[in-house]
Amino acid sequence: MAERNIMRTLMIETSSVPGNLGRLATAIGLSGADIGEIETVQVGPVSTMRKFVVHCDDEDQLQEVLNEIQGLGGGIQLHAVSDDVLRAHEGGKIHMTSRMDIRSLSDLRRVYTPGVADVCRVIQKEPEKAQIYTSIGNTVAIVTDGSAILGLGDIGSVAGMPVMEGKAALFDRFVGISGVPILLDTKDPDEIVRTVKHIAPGFGGILLEDIGSPHCFEVEDRLKQELEIPVMHDDQHGTAVVTLAAVISACKSAGVNLRDAEVGQIGLGAAGLAICRMFMAYGVKKVHGADTSDIAKQRLVQYGGCPAESLDELMQRCDIVVATTGVSGLIKPEQVRPGQVILALSNPRPEIEPELALEAGAAYAADGRSVNNVLGFPGIFRGVLNARAKSITHPMLVAAADAIAKCTKKGELVPHPLNPKVHEAVAQAVESVVTQVHHA
């Protein structure tokens, strides 16, 4: 799900008059922006200097925020606007380092020549020992053609590099995997598949990222068939895992039995179809889907789902509704059926605001602000690499979703993405599925 596009840090001084901080926060909120962190920089005898991090949809909204602040007067002064995001990306977010300290000729001979030749010969005789004596088994290629970067669309793979670096940083931070961005200058499925197959020997797994629909389906399916290492398209299955976890938590809060419910998916793009497949893998018997594309609905039928004739029909039939269309306000309050669970996941503007859905009778409603793929993909790959699995299967993904749901506190939709215990739980759940299959 796409996030808000603009984040800026505002340095604002407020005079020590009761109510000034509230006036400032209200002005920012009424402009439609979200307030992130607030940091007190300096407290003086007559005023306080603070840093406000604000999140906006676009530059126009940011300018509206700045105009509102500057128009407040009464001892509230905007001193500076800075782009900390750009500064944080200067020089990139990742870099390769050596695990060996090379300080002597003896170190050099062990790490490189002549000692490394012995290791090469060992691997030549027994290729599987590359998992022991190289980093291959702990390295994942993060592959993109740049055709569907976040909510920005087809902006090219180089422009998508900050996203790939972010994935690599999260791999390292949460599960100790080395993620290597691979930027492709082609969108042709044949060329993508051929290229990834050629580089695959150097990696323990392939994470496909921000590859657009419909060619993402062909690319993933072919690579899964032709490679003997795990392959996963995160925009499909990572999103589906976290969505299933969120729905499991929402159903617990609403007292709904998910497996016996009729589930509706609005929007059958890459994420929407994967979500439908995830529900079916979980054991949901009736999964309906709505989309303007006949091809997308045909794919749903191939996977075992039921295409809805219209949005109205889906809303009438389904106990649980998930929406991933990117169309703000698509679901009208009068379409909400009393007792429904509704997750309108498009950011920054959901298909229906949770408050409106609840007022219309929904038993539970939420938007997609907390549904983040980072809860899924690091632990999933840690689990399959630990188990040396050759593929990622739906039972593994369902186990990952269950693990995320079990880590979710009562009243929350999903756990905090920075909680390391969540990633450990996901990895253990996935590895356990692989172990059970091997022992069966």
Short mmCIF file of C-alpha atoms in Angstrom, two decimals, residues 156-434:
data_model
loop_
_atom_site.label_atom_id
_atom_site.label_comp_id
_atom_site.label_asym_id
_atom_site.label_seq_id
_atom_site.Cartn_x
_atom_site.Cartn_y
_atom_site.Cartn_z
CA GLY A 156 12.00 3.14 -13.96
CA SER A 157 14.26 0.88 -11.96
CA VAL A 158 16.92 3.49 -11.13
CA ALA A 159 14.27 5.78 -9.60
CA GLY A 160 13.11 2.75 -7.62
CA MET A 161 16.56 2.08 -6.16
CA PRO A 162 15.78 3.87 -2.84
CA VAL A 163 12.96 1.35 -2.31
CA MET A 164 15.24 -1.59 -3.06
CA GLU A 165 17.88 -0.22 -0.70
CA GLY A 166 15.18 0.13 1.94
CA LYS A 167 14.24 -3.53 1.53
CA ALA A 168 17.91 -4.51 1.84
CA ALA A 169 18.29 -2.41 5.00
CA LEU A 170 15.21 -4.08 6.54
CA PHE A 171 16.50 -7.55 5.65
CA ASP A 172 19.76 -6.78 7.44
CA ARG A 173 18.20 -5.02 10.42
CA PHE A 174 15.51 -7.55 11.30
CA VAL A 175 16.81 -10.96 10.21
CA GLY A 176 20.49 -10.57 9.25
CA ILE A 177 20.01 -11.36 5.56
CA SER A 178 22.14 -9.63 2.90
CA GLY A 179 19.78 -8.09 0.36
CA VAL A 180 21.28 -7.07 -3.00
CA PRO A 181 19.27 -4.70 -5.25
CA ILE A 182 19.14 -5.79 -8.90
CA LEU A 183 17.87 -3.09 -11.27
CA LEU A 184 16.65 -4.24 -14.68
CA ASP A 185 16.38 -2.02 -17.76
CA THR A 186 13.73 -4.19 -19.39
CA LYS A 187 10.06 -4.90 -18.76
CA ASP A 188 9.92 -7.84 -21.14
CA PRO A 189 8.98 -10.99 -19.18
CA ASP A 190 11.27 -13.20 -21.26
CA GLU A 191 14.27 -10.96 -20.62
CA ILE A 192 13.47 -10.59 -16.92
CA VAL A 193 13.19 -14.35 -16.46
CA ARG A 194 16.34 -15.01 -18.48
CA THR A 195 18.35 -12.41 -16.54
CA VAL A 196 17.24 -13.62 -13.13
CA LYS A 197 17.98 -17.23 -14.07
CA HIS A 198 21.52 -16.23 -15.09
CA ILE A 199 22.27 -14.45 -11.80
CA ALA A 200 20.42 -16.91 -9.54
CA PRO A 201 23.50 -19.07 -8.70
CA GLY A 202 24.81 -16.25 -6.52
CA PHE A 203 21.70 -16.02 -4.33
CA GLY A 204 19.77 -18.10 -1.82
CA GLY A 205 16.45 -16.50 -2.79
CA ILE A 206 14.77 -13.99 -5.14
CA LEU A 207 12.47 -11.20 -3.92
CA LEU A 208 10.60 -9.63 -6.83
CA GLU A 209 9.66 -6.06 -6.00
CA ASP A 210 7.48 -3.38 -7.63
CA ILE A 211 6.96 -5.29 -10.89
CA GLY A 212 3.67 -4.26 -12.47
CA SER A 213 0.59 -6.26 -13.37
CA PRO A 214 -0.05 -8.29 -15.47
CA HIS A 215 3.50 -9.32 -16.37
CA CYS A 216 4.38 -9.83 -12.69
CA PHE A 217 2.25 -13.00 -12.68
CA GLU A 218 4.09 -14.57 -15.61
CA VAL A 219 7.52 -13.58 -14.28
CA GLU A 220 6.92 -15.06 -10.84
CA ASP A 221 5.26 -18.24 -12.10
CA ARG A 222 8.05 -18.99 -14.55
CA LEU A 223 10.84 -18.29 -12.09
CA LYS A 224 9.21 -20.52 -9.46
CA GLN A 225 9.03 -23.32 -12.01
CA GLU A 226 12.54 -22.90 -13.38
CA LEU A 227 14.61 -22.13 -10.27
CA GLU A 228 15.38 -24.33 -7.28
CA ILE A 229 15.57 -21.44 -4.82
CA PRO A 230 12.70 -19.54 -3.13
CA VAL A 231 11.04 -16.85 -5.28
CA MET A 232 8.40 -14.42 -4.01
CA HIS A 233 6.77 -11.30 -5.44
CA ASP A 234 6.36 -9.12 -2.35
CA ASP A 235 3.64 -6.87 -3.78
CA GLN A 236 1.51 -9.99 -4.17
CA HIS A 237 2.32 -12.38 -1.37
CA GLY A 238 3.93 -10.10 1.20
CA THR A 239 0.88 -7.84 1.04
CA ALA A 240 -1.44 -10.85 1.19
CA VAL A 241 0.28 -12.28 4.27
CA VAL A 242 -0.01 -9.06 6.26
CA THR A 243 -3.60 -8.52 5.05
CA LEU A 244 -4.62 -12.02 6.18
CA ALA A 245 -3.00 -11.35 9.57
CA ALA A 246 -4.94 -8.08 9.84
CA VAL A 247 -8.23 -9.79 8.92
CA ILE A 248 -7.63 -12.56 11.47
CA SER A 249 -7.16 -9.89 14.17
CA ALA A 250 -10.18 -7.89 12.97
CA CYS A 251 -12.38 -10.99 13.03
CA LYS A 252 -11.32 -11.74 16.60
CA SER A 253 -12.29 -8.22 17.62
CA ALA A 254 -15.65 -8.46 15.82
CA GLY A 255 -16.43 -12.02 16.90
CA VAL A 256 -16.56 -13.29 13.30
CA ASN A 257 -15.47 -16.80 12.25
CA LEU A 258 -13.26 -16.12 9.23
CA ARG A 259 -13.30 -19.62 7.76
CA ASP A 260 -17.11 -19.72 7.74
CA ALA A 261 -17.51 -16.18 6.44
CA GLU A 262 -18.02 -14.94 2.87
CA VAL A 263 -15.09 -12.70 2.00
CA GLY A 264 -15.07 -10.01 -0.67
CA GLN A 265 -12.00 -8.50 -2.31
CA ILE A 266 -12.47 -5.20 -4.14
CA GLY A 267 -9.67 -4.70 -6.67
CA LEU A 268 -8.07 -7.70 -8.36
CA GLY A 269 -4.64 -6.38 -9.23
CA ALA A 270 -1.45 -8.12 -8.13
CA ALA A 271 -2.16 -7.59 -4.42
CA GLY A 272 -5.91 -8.23 -4.64
CA LEU A 273 -5.61 -11.58 -6.41
CA ALA A 274 -2.89 -12.71 -4.01
CA ILE A 275 -5.11 -11.75 -1.08
CA CYS A 276 -7.93 -13.89 -2.53
CA ARG A 277 -5.57 -16.84 -2.92
CA MET A 278 -4.35 -16.36 0.65
CA PHE A 279 -7.91 -16.44 2.02
CA MET A 280 -8.57 -19.65 0.12
CA ALA A 281 -5.32 -21.19 1.37
CA TYR A 282 -6.37 -20.26 4.91
CA GLY A 283 -9.59 -22.22 4.48
CA VAL A 284 -12.17 -19.58 3.58
CA LYS A 285 -14.78 -21.37 1.49
CA LYS A 286 -16.37 -18.45 -0.36
CA VAL A 287 -14.14 -15.70 -1.75
CA HIS A 288 -15.71 -13.10 -4.06
CA GLY A 289 -13.89 -10.46 -6.11
CA ALA A 290 -14.89 -7.25 -7.87
CA ASP A 291 -12.88 -5.48 -10.56
CA THR A 292 -13.46 -3.54 -13.75
CA SER A 293 -11.10 -5.87 -15.64
CA ASP A 294 -12.59 -9.04 -17.14
CA ILE A 295 -9.08 -10.55 -17.38
CA ALA A 296 -8.56 -10.04 -13.65
CA LYS A 297 -11.90 -11.71 -12.91
CA GLN A 298 -10.95 -14.63 -15.15
CA ARG A 299 -7.73 -15.06 -13.15
CA LEU A 300 -9.80 -15.12 -9.96
CA VAL A 301 -11.92 -17.95 -11.39
CA GLN A 302 -8.76 -19.88 -12.29
CA TYR A 303 -7.65 -19.64 -8.66
CA GLY A 304 -11.04 -20.84 -7.38
CA GLY A 305 -12.73 -17.55 -6.51
CA CYS A 306 -16.12 -16.13 -7.52
CA PRO A 307 -16.30 -12.87 -9.51
CA ALA A 308 -19.02 -10.48 -8.37
CA GLU A 309 -21.28 -8.85 -10.94
CA SER A 310 -20.97 -5.49 -9.23
CA LEU A 311 -19.66 -3.69 -6.16
CA ASP A 312 -23.21 -3.54 -4.79
CA GLU A 313 -23.56 -7.32 -5.07
CA LEU A 314 -20.25 -7.92 -3.29
CA MET A 315 -21.13 -5.53 -0.47
CA GLN A 316 -24.51 -7.21 -0.02
CA ARG A 317 -23.13 -10.77 0.07
CA CYS A 318 -19.90 -10.53 2.01
CA ASP A 319 -19.32 -10.60 5.76
CA ILE A 320 -15.73 -9.36 5.36
CA VAL A 321 -14.65 -6.82 2.74
CA VAL A 322 -11.07 -5.93 1.81
CA ALA A 323 -10.39 -3.11 -0.69
CA THR A 324 -7.11 -2.37 -2.47
CA THR A 325 -8.21 -0.22 -5.42
CA GLY A 326 -6.52 3.11 -4.71
CA VAL A 327 -9.91 4.81 -5.33
CA SER A 328 -10.80 7.14 -2.47
CA GLY A 329 -14.43 7.01 -1.37
CA LEU A 330 -15.31 4.07 -3.63
CA ILE A 331 -17.42 2.40 -0.91
CA LYS A 332 -20.44 4.48 0.06
CA PRO A 333 -21.89 4.35 3.60
CA GLU A 334 -25.24 3.14 2.24
CA GLN A 335 -23.47 0.07 0.78
CA VAL A 336 -22.22 -1.03 4.20
CA ARG A 337 -24.12 -3.98 5.63
CA PRO A 338 -24.58 -3.99 9.44
CA GLY A 339 -22.10 -6.31 11.13
CA GLN A 340 -19.54 -6.31 8.31
CA VAL A 341 -15.77 -6.23 8.82
CA ILE A 342 -14.30 -3.70 6.39
CA LEU A 343 -10.60 -3.11 5.71
CA ALA A 344 -10.19 -0.29 3.17
CA LEU A 345 -6.44 -0.50 2.68
CA SER A 346 -5.63 2.14 0.06
CA ASN A 347 -3.37 4.91 1.34
CA PRO A 348 -3.42 7.81 1.89
CA ARG A 349 -7.17 7.92 1.23
CA PRO A 350 -9.10 4.67 1.86
CA GLU A 351 -12.10 3.44 -0.10
CA ILE A 352 -14.18 4.42 2.94
CA GLU A 353 -13.06 6.16 6.09
CA PRO A 354 -13.29 3.79 9.09
CA GLU A 355 -15.44 6.26 11.00
CA LEU A 356 -18.02 6.38 8.20
CA ALA A 357 -18.09 2.59 7.94
CA LEU A 358 -18.65 2.21 11.68
CA GLU A 359 -21.40 4.84 11.67
CA ALA A 360 -23.07 2.88 8.85
CA GLY A 361 -23.13 -0.27 10.98
CA ALA A 362 -19.84 -2.07 10.36
CA ALA A 363 -18.76 -4.26 13.27
CA TYR A 364 -15.12 -3.41 12.60
CA ALA A 365 -13.43 -1.03 10.17
CA ALA A 366 -9.84 0.04 9.56
CA ASP A 367 -7.67 1.62 6.90
CA GLY A 368 -4.25 0.53 5.65
CA ARG A 369 -1.92 2.81 7.58
CA SER A 370 -0.58 -0.01 9.74
CA VAL A 371 -0.66 -2.80 7.14
CA ASN A 372 3.02 -2.86 6.20
CA ASN A 373 4.81 -5.56 4.19
CA VAL A 374 7.85 -5.28 6.46
CA LEU A 375 5.94 -7.48 8.92
CA GLY A 376 6.16 -10.35 6.43
CA PHE A 377 9.00 -10.60 3.95
CA PRO A 378 12.06 -10.53 6.29
CA GLY A 379 10.83 -13.39 8.47
CA ILE A 380 9.50 -15.38 5.51
CA PHE A 381 12.90 -15.40 3.81
CA ARG A 382 14.74 -16.00 7.09
CA GLY A 383 12.59 -19.09 7.60
CA VAL A 384 13.04 -20.55 4.11
CA LEU A 385 16.78 -19.86 4.08
CA ASN A 386 17.20 -21.47 7.50
CA ALA A 387 15.31 -24.53 6.27
CA ARG A 388 17.06 -24.50 2.87
CA ALA A 389 13.65 -24.70 1.21
CA LYS A 390 13.54 -24.63 -2.57
CA SER A 391 10.26 -22.73 -2.80
CA ILE A 392 7.80 -20.61 -0.85
CA THR A 393 4.38 -22.26 -0.57
CA HIS A 394 0.96 -21.09 0.56
CA PRO A 395 1.13 -23.18 3.78
CA MET A 396 4.31 -21.27 4.67
CA LEU A 397 2.62 -17.94 3.94
CA VAL A 398 -0.46 -18.87 5.98
CA ALA A 399 1.83 -19.85 8.87
CA ALA A 400 3.53 -16.45 8.57
CA ALA A 401 0.17 -14.66 8.72
CA ASP A 402 -0.90 -16.72 11.75
CA ALA A 403 2.37 -15.84 13.50
CA ILE A 404 1.85 -12.13 12.87
CA ALA A 405 -1.74 -12.34 14.15
CA LYS A 406 -0.61 -14.14 17.31
CA CYS A 407 1.87 -11.32 18.00
CA THR A 408 -0.91 -8.71 17.70
CA LYS A 409 -2.13 -7.14 20.93
CA LYS A 410 -5.84 -7.05 21.70
CA GLY A 411 -7.50 -4.11 20.01
CA GLU A 412 -4.75 -3.65 17.42
CA LEU A 413 -4.86 -4.68 13.76
CA VAL A 414 -1.23 -5.83 13.42
CA PRO A 415 1.83 -5.67 15.68
CA HIS A 416 4.43 -2.92 15.57
CA PRO A 417 6.77 -3.54 12.59
CA LEU A 418 9.88 -2.70 14.63
CA ASN A 419 9.24 -5.45 17.17
CA PRO A 420 12.02 -8.01 16.56
CA LYS A 421 9.98 -10.78 18.18
CA VAL A 422 7.47 -10.59 15.31
CA HIS A 423 10.15 -11.32 12.70
CA GLU A 424 11.54 -14.15 14.82
CA ALA A 425 8.05 -15.65 15.17
CA VAL A 426 7.42 -15.45 11.42
CA ALA A 427 10.77 -17.11 10.63
CA GLN A 428 10.14 -19.91 13.12
CA ALA A 429 6.61 -20.51 11.80
CA VAL A 430 7.81 -20.75 8.19
CA GLU A 431 10.75 -22.99 9.08
CA SER A 432 8.42 -25.23 11.07
CA VAL A 433 6.20 -25.80 8.02
CA VAL A 434 9.23 -26.82 5.95
#
